[in-house]
XYZ file of C-alpha atoms in Angstrom:
589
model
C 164.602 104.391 143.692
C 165.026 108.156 144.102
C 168.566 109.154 145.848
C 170.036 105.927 146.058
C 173.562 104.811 145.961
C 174.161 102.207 143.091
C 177.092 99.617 143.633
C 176.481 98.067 140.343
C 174.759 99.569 137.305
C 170.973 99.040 136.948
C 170.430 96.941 134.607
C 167.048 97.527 132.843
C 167.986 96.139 128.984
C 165.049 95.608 126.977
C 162.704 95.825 129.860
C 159.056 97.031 129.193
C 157.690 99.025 132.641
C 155.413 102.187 133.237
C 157.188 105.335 135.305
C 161.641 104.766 135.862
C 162.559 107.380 138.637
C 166.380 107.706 139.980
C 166.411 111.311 140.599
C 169.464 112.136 142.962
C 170.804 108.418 142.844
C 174.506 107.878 142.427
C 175.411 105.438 139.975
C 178.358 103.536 137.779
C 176.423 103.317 135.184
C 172.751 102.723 133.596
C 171.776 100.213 131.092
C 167.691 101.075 129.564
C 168.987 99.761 126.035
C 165.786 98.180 123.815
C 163.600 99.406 126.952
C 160.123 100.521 126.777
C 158.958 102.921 129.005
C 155.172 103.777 129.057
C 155.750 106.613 130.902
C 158.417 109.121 132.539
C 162.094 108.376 133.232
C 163.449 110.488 135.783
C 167.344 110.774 135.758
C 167.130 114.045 137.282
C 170.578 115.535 139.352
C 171.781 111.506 139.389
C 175.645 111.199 139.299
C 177.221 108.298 136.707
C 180.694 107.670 136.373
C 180.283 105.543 133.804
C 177.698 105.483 130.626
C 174.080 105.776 130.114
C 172.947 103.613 127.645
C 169.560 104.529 126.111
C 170.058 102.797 122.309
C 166.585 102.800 120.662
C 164.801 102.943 123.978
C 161.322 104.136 123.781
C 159.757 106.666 126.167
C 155.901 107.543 125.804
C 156.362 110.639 128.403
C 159.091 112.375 129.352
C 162.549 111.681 129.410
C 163.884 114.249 132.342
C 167.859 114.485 132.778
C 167.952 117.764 134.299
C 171.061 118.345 136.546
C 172.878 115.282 135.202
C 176.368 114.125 136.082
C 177.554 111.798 134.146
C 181.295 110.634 132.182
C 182.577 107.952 129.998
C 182.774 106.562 126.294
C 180.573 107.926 125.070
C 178.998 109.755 128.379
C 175.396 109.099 127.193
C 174.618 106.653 124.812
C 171.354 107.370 122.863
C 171.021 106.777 119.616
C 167.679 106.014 117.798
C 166.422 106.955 121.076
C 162.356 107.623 120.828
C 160.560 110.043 123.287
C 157.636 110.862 122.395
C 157.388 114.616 124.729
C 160.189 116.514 126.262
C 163.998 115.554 126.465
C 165.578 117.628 129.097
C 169.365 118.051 129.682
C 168.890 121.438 131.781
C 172.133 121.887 134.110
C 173.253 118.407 132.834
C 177.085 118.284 132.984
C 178.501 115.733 130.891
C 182.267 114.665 130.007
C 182.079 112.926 127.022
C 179.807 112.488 124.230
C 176.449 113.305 124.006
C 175.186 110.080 121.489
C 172.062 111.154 120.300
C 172.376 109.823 116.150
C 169.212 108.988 114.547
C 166.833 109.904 118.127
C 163.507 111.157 117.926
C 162.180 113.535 119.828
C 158.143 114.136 119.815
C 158.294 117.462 121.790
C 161.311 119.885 122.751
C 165.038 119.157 123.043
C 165.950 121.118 126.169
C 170.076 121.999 126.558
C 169.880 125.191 128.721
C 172.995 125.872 131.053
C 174.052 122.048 129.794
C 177.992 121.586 129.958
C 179.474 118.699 127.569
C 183.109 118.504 127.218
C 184.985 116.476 125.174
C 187.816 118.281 123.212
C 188.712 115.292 121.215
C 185.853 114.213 119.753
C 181.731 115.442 119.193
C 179.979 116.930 122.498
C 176.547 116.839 121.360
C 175.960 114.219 118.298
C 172.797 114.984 117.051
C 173.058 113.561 114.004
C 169.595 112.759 112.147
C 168.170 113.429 114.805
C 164.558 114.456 114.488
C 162.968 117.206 117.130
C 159.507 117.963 116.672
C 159.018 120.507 119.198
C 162.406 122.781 118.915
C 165.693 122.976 120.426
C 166.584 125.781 123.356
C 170.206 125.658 124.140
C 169.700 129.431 125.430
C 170.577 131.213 128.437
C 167.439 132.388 130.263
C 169.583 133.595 133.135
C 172.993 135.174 133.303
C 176.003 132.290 133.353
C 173.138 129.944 132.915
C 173.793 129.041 129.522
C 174.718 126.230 127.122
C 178.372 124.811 127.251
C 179.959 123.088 124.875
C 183.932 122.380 124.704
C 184.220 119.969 121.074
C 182.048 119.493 118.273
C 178.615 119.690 119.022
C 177.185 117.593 115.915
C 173.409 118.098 113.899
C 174.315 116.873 110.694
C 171.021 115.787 108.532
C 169.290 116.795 111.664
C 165.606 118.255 111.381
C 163.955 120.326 114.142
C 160.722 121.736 114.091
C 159.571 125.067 115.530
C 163.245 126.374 116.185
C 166.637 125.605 116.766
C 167.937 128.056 119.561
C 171.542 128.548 120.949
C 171.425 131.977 122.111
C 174.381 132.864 124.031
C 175.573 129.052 123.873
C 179.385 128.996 124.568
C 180.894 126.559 121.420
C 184.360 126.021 121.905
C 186.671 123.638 119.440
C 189.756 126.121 118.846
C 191.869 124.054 116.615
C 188.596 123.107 114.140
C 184.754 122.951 114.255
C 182.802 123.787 116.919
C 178.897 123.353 115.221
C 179.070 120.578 112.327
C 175.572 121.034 111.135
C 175.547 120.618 107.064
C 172.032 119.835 105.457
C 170.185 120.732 109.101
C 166.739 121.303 108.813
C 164.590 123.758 110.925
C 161.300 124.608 110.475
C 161.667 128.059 111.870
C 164.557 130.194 113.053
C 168.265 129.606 113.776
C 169.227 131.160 116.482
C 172.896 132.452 117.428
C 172.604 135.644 118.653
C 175.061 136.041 121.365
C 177.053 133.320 121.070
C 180.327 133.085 121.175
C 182.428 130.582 119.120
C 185.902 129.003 118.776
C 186.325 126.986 115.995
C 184.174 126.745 113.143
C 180.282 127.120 112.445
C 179.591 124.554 109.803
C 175.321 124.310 108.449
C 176.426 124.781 104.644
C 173.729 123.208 102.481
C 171.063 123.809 105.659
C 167.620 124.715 105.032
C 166.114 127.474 107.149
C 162.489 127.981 107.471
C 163.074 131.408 108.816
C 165.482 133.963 110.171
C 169.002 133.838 111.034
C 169.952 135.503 114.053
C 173.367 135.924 114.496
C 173.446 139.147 116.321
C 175.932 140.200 118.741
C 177.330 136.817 117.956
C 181.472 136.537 118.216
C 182.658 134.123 116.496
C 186.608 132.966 116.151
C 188.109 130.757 113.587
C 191.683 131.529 114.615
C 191.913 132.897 110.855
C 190.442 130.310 109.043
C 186.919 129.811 108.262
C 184.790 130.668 111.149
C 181.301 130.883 109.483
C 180.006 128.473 106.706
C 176.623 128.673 105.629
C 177.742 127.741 101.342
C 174.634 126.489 99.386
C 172.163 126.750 102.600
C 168.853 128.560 102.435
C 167.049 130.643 104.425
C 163.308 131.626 104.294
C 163.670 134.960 106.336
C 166.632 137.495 106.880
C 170.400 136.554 108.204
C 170.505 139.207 110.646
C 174.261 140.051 111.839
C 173.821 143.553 113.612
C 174.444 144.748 117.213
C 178.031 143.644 117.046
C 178.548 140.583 115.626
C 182.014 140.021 115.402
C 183.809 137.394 113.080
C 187.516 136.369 113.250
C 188.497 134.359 110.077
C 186.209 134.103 106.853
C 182.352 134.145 106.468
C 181.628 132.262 103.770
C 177.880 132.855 102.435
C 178.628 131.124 98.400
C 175.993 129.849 96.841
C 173.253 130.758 99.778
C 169.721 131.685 99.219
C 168.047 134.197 101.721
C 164.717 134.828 100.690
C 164.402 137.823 102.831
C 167.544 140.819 103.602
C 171.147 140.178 104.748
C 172.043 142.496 107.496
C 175.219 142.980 108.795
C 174.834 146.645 110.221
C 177.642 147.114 112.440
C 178.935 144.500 112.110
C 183.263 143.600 112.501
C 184.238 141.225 110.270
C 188.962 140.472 110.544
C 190.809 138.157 108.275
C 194.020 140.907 107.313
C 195.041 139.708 103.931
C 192.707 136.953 103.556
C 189.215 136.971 102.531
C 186.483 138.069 105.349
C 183.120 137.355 103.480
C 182.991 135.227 100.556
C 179.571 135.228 98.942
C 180.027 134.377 95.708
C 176.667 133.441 93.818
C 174.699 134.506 96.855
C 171.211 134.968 96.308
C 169.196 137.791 98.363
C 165.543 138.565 97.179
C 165.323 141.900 99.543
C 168.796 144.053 100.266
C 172.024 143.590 101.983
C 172.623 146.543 104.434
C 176.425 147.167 105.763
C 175.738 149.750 107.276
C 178.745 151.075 109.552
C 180.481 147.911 108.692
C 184.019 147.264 109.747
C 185.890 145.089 107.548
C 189.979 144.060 107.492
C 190.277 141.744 104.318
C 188.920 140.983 101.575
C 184.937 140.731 100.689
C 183.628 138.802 97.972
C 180.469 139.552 96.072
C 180.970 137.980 92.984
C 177.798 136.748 90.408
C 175.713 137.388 93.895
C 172.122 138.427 93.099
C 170.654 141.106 94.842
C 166.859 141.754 94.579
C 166.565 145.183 95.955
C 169.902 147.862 96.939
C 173.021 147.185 98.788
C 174.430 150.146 101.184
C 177.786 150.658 102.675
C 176.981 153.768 104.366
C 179.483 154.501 106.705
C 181.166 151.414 106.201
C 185.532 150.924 106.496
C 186.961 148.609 104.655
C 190.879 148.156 104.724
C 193.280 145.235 103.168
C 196.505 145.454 102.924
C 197.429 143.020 100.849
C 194.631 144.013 97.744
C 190.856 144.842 97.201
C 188.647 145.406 100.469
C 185.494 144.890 98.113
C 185.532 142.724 95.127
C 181.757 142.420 92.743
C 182.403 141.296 89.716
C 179.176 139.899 87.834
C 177.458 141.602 90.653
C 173.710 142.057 90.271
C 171.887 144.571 92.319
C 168.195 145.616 91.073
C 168.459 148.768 93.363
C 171.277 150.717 94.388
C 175.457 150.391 95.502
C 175.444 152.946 97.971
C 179.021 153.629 99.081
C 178.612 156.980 100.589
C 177.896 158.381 103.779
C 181.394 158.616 105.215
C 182.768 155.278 103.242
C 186.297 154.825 103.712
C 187.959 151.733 101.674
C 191.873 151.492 102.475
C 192.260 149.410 99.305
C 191.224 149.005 95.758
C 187.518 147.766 94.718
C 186.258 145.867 92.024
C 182.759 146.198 90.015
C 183.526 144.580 86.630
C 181.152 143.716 85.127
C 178.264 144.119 87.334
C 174.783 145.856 86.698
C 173.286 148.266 89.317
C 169.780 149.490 88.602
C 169.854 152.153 90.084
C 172.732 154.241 91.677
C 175.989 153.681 92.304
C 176.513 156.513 94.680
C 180.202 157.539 95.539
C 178.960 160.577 97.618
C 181.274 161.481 100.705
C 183.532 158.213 99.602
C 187.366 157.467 100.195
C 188.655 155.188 98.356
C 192.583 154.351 98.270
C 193.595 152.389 96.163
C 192.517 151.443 91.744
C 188.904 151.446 91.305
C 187.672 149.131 88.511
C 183.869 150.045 87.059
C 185.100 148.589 84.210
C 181.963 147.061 81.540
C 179.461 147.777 84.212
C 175.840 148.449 83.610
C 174.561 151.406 85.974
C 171.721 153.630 86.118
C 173.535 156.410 87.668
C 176.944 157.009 88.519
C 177.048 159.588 91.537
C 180.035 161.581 92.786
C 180.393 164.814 94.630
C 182.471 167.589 95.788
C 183.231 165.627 99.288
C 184.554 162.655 97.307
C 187.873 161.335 97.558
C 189.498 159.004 95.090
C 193.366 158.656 95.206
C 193.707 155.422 92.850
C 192.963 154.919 88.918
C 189.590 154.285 88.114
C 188.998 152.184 84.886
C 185.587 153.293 83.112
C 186.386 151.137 80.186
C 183.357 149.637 78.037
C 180.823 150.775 80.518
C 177.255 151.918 79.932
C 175.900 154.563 82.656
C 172.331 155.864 81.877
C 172.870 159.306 84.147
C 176.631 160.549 84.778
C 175.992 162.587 87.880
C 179.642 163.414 88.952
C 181.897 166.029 89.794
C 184.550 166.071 87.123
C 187.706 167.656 89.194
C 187.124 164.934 91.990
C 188.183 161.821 89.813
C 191.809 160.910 89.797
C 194.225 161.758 87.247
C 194.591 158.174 85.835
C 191.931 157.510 84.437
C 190.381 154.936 81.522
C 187.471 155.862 79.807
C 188.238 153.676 76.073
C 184.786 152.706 75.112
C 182.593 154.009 78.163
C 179.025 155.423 77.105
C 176.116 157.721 79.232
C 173.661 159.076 77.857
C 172.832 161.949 79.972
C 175.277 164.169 81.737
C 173.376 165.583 85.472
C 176.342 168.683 85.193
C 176.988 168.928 81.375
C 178.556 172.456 81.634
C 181.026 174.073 81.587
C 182.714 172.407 78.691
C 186.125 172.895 79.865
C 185.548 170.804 82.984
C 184.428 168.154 80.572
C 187.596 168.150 78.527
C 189.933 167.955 81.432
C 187.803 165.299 82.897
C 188.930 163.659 78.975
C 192.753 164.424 78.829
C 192.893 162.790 82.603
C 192.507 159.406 80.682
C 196.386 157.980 81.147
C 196.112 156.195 78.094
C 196.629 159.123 76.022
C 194.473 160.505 73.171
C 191.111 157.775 71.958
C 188.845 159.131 69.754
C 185.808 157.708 71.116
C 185.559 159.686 74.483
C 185.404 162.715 72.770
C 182.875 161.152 70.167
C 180.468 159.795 73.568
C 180.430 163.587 75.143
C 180.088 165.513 71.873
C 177.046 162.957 71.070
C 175.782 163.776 74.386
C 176.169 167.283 74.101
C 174.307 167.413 71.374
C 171.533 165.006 72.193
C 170.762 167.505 75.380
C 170.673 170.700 72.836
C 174.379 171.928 73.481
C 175.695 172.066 69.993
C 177.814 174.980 70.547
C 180.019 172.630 73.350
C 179.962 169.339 71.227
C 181.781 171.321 68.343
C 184.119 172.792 71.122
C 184.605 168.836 72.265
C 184.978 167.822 68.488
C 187.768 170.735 67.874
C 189.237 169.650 71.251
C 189.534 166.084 69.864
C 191.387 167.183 66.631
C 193.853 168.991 68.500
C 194.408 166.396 71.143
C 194.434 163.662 68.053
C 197.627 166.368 66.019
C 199.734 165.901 69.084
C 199.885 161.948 67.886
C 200.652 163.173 64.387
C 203.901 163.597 62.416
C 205.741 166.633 62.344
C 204.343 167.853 58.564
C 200.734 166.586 59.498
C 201.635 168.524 62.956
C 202.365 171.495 60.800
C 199.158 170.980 58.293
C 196.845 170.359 61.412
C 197.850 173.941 63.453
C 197.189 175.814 59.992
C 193.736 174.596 59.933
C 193.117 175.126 63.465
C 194.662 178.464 63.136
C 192.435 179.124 59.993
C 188.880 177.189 60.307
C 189.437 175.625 63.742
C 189.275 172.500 61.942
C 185.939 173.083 60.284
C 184.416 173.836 64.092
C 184.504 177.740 64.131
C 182.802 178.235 60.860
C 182.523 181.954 61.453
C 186.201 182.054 61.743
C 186.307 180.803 57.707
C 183.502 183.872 57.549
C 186.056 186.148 58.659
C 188.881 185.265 56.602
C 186.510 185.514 53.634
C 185.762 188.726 54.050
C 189.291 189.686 55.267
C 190.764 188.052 52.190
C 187.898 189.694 49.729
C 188.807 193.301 51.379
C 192.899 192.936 50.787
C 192.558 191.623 47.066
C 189.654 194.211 46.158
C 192.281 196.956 46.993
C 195.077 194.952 45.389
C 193.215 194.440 42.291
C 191.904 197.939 42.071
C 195.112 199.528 42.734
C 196.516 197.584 39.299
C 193.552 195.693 38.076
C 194.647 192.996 35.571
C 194.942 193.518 31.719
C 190.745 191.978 29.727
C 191.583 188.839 27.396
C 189.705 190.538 24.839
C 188.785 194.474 25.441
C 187.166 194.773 22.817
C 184.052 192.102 24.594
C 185.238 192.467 27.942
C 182.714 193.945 30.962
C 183.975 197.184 32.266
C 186.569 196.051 35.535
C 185.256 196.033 39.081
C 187.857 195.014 41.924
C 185.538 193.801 44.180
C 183.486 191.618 41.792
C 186.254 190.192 40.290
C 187.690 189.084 44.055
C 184.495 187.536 44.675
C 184.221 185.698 41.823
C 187.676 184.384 42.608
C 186.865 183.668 46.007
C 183.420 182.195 45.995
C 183.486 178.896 43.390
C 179.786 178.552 42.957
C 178.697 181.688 41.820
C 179.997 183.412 38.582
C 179.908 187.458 38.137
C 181.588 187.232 34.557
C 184.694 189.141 36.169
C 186.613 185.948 36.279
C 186.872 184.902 32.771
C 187.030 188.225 31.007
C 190.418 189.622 33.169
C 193.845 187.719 32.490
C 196.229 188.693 35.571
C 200.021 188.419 35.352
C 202.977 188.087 37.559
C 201.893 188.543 41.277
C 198.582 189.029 40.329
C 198.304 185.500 39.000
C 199.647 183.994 42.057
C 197.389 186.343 44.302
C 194.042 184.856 42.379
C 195.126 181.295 42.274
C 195.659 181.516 46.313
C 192.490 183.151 46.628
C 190.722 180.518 44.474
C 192.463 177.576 46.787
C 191.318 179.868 49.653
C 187.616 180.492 48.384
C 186.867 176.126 48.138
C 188.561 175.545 51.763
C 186.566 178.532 53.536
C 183.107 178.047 51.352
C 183.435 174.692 52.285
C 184.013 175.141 56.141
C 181.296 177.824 56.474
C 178.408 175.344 54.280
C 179.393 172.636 56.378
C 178.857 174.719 59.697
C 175.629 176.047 58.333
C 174.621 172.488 57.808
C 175.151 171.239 60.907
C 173.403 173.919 62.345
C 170.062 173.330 60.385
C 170.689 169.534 60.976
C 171.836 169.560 64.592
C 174.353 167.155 63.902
């Protein structure tokens, strides 16, 4: 009964019959519920101003609604519908809801340049709906694509082969456009293209290969706009050649087994959060390359097999951190370099980087926090640029590979070790790369880069870091300790210049020999007393180990008495300070 005009609705309920064909009939309605159809059914370009009721009708062929027009309550009524080859909606336009709950499909689920609208309620309600052959919702020709103005609905769905909705136009403004938690696809997801109003919902969906959300725009009005929490995914989520997101990604909890890729990619949410992925999982790398961000993205306790790159990336957030890590795993490198511009603070606490964390041609406005991190290599250069504090504290770095003058004058650096330093000289580069640290003078900084010093040979600038430290430490000190403490720098450089304690030896030795032999001091008995020699008798005052017999046998008095008990005081301090210079010398301590 092809192109027929229907007063009343066919009614075919429960009806068992080969081949049903009403292409191009006008009707008020169709009524195939509990029918079996060994066969096709043909409801191609028919017009229906009522419903289409298909409940748990069975088709053996294929069900063909190509060019559709139908409306009502719901528009098309189909659920536990079973065909067991193609269901085709090409060019259907439907006003109302697509009821599709519980069908089964034995072939492919065909949507392309379909238009469902119905604002207040689902569009397409696929839910548990089973597709063994793929769904194609894409747009093989220009304006010829799929249309959907509600919630289009796949919740518990599972499709084999593919699910595709390239360049599908999903609108729901005021909530979600795609409501597809714990979906199932045996293959790829496909978004690329699309564009979106409302929100994409497949959190907790398993993915049997990529998703392709490239060139995708996708508009959540400032709310959440992309949820994919707890889903996995077998290959990569691919977000490059544009994509553009308007509210918050969120990406917590998901499992990609292959690379996240968002090169290029413009993610806005201004003072909210843009990507959360907290606990994400990604065996190969995330690459944000040239990434445009305005919020806030979240990367905390994700685990990332291989490196992570920001090259070229701006982030900006007004309101706090553009990048926050914390508990961040990465087993390759944190590349923000490359022309990296963050207008906002960043966050790392706490994370381990295997490799690099490169800050090479990197702006970064705003307090940096590397605080307790784990890194191989810490990486800065001439071209870097880092206006905020950057807290260091209780952080282990294998290789510091910086540029001292290009980090910040606040600094923290209470309990951060390295063990190698890539530019260890000059020292004094070193020690105002120390005395930036805002929280005034710590002991153990000093301590880290004289150890290092001396583990890479430089002995010579770990004493000049040690005699730094004193002095830095006497500035802390009471006035008489103040006093005490520029006396021995002045003298011995605090044990540190032990050829400085050489020197006043011999100074001190010259003087008294001259003093003594001028007026050399009365024998205790002359009678058994060595004829006098000035300079022997100073040097057995001054050096306490060694005895020339000058000492014992001369008994000075008046000045000469004070002048040998000051250079008996003088002999221990300066013996001292030049044995314990030659034995750190032999040691290499």
């Amino acid at each position: 009964m092809t192109g027929c005009t229907f007063d009343h609705e066919p009614r075919l309920e429960a009806a068992s019959t080969k081949l049903i064909d009403l292409t191009g009939s006008r009707l008020p309605g169709v009524l195939l519920r509990d029918a079996r159809i060994d066969g096709l059914l043909r409801l191609a370009d028919c017009r229906s101003t009522h419903s289409v009721r298909l409940t748990r009708t069975h088709v053996t062929g294929t069900a063909d609604l190509t060019g559709l027009h139908v409306s009502g309550a719901p528009a098309l009524h189909a659920d536990s519908l079973v065909v067991e080859h193609d269901l085709l909606c090409r060019d259907a336009d439907i006003s109302g809801e697509l009821l599709m709950w519980s069908a089964r499909i034995g072939g492919t689920l065909v949507l392309e340049g379909a238009r469902i609208v119905n604002p207040e309620g689902a569009t397409f309600n696929g839910d548990g709906i089973v597709v063994d052959g793929g769904l194609f919702g894409s747009a093989r020709l220009p304006g010829h694509t799929l249309v959907s103005q509600g919630v289009l609905r796949l919740q518990d769905a599972r499709i084999s082969r593919c699910c595709v909705l390239s360049g599908a136009q999903l609108n729901n403004p005021a909530g979600t456009a795609v409501s597809a938690e714990r979906l199932h696809v045996d293959g790829p997801l496909a978004l690329d293209s699309a564009a979106v109003e409302g929100t994409v919902q497949i959190s907790g969906s398993s993915i049997q290969g990529p998703l392709q959300l490239q060139s995708a725009r996708f508009d959540g009005a400032g709310q959440c706009t992309f949820d994919a929490s707890l889903a996995r995914i077998s290959g990569d989520l691919v977000g490059t050649s544009g994509l553009s997101a308007r509210g918050q990604v969120i990406l917590d909890g998901t499992r990609i087994e292959g690379s996240l890729d968002l090169t290029a990619a413009r993610l806005h949410n201004p003072g909210r959060q843009t990507l959360s992925a907290r606990r994400l999982h990604v065996a190969g790398r995330i690459n944000c390359r040239g990434l445009s961000s305005d919020g806030h993205i979240v990367l905390n306790d994700a685990v990332v097999g291989t490196g992570i790159e920001f090259h070229g990336a701006r982030l900006s957030n007004t309101a706090g951190n553009t990048l926050t890590a914390k508990g961040l795993r990465a087993g390759g490198a944190f590349e923000c370099c490359g022309g990296f511009v963050s207008d906002g603070g960043m966050s790392f606490t706490s994370s381990s980087v295997a490799g690099v964390l490169c800050l090479k041609r990197a702006r970064i406005v705003g307090r940096l926090s590397l605080r307790k991190i784990r890194a191989g290599s810490v990486r800065t250069k001439a071209d870097t640029d880092l206006s905020g504090p950057v807290d260091f504290r209780h952080s282990q770095i294998d290789v510091l590979a910086d540029d001292p003058a290009r980090w910040p004058d606040d600094l923290l650096l209470d309990g951060l070790t390295y063990r190698h330093l890539e530019a260890s000289l000059p020292v004094r580069d070193r020690l105002a790369w120390l005395a930036k640290d805002s929280t005034g003078y710590l002991p153990q900084p000093y301590g880290q880069l004289a150890t290092t010093y001396t583990a890479q040979g430089h002995d010579a600038a770990a004493r000049q870091v040690l005699l730094a430290k004193c002095r830095r430490q006497r500035a802390r000190q009471p006035a008489t300790l103040r006093i005490w403490g520029h006396i021995q720098d002045w003298t011995v450089g605090y044990g540190y210049r032990p050829m400085r304690a050489a020197a006043w030896l011999v100074l001190l030795l010259l003087t008294a020999t001259l003093a003594f032999a001028s007026h050399h001091p009365p024998a205790v008995k002359r009678a058994e007393a060595p004829t006098f020699n000035a300079f022997l008798y100073t040097l057995d005052l001054l050096v306490p180990v060694v005895s020339f017999g000058q000492e014992q046998a001369f008994n000075p008095h008046g000045w000469q008495q004070w002048l040998a008990a000051a250079l008996i005081a003088a002999g221990w301090i300066l013996a001292t300070t030049i044995a314990a210079g030659l034995t750190r010398s032999l040691s290499r301590q």
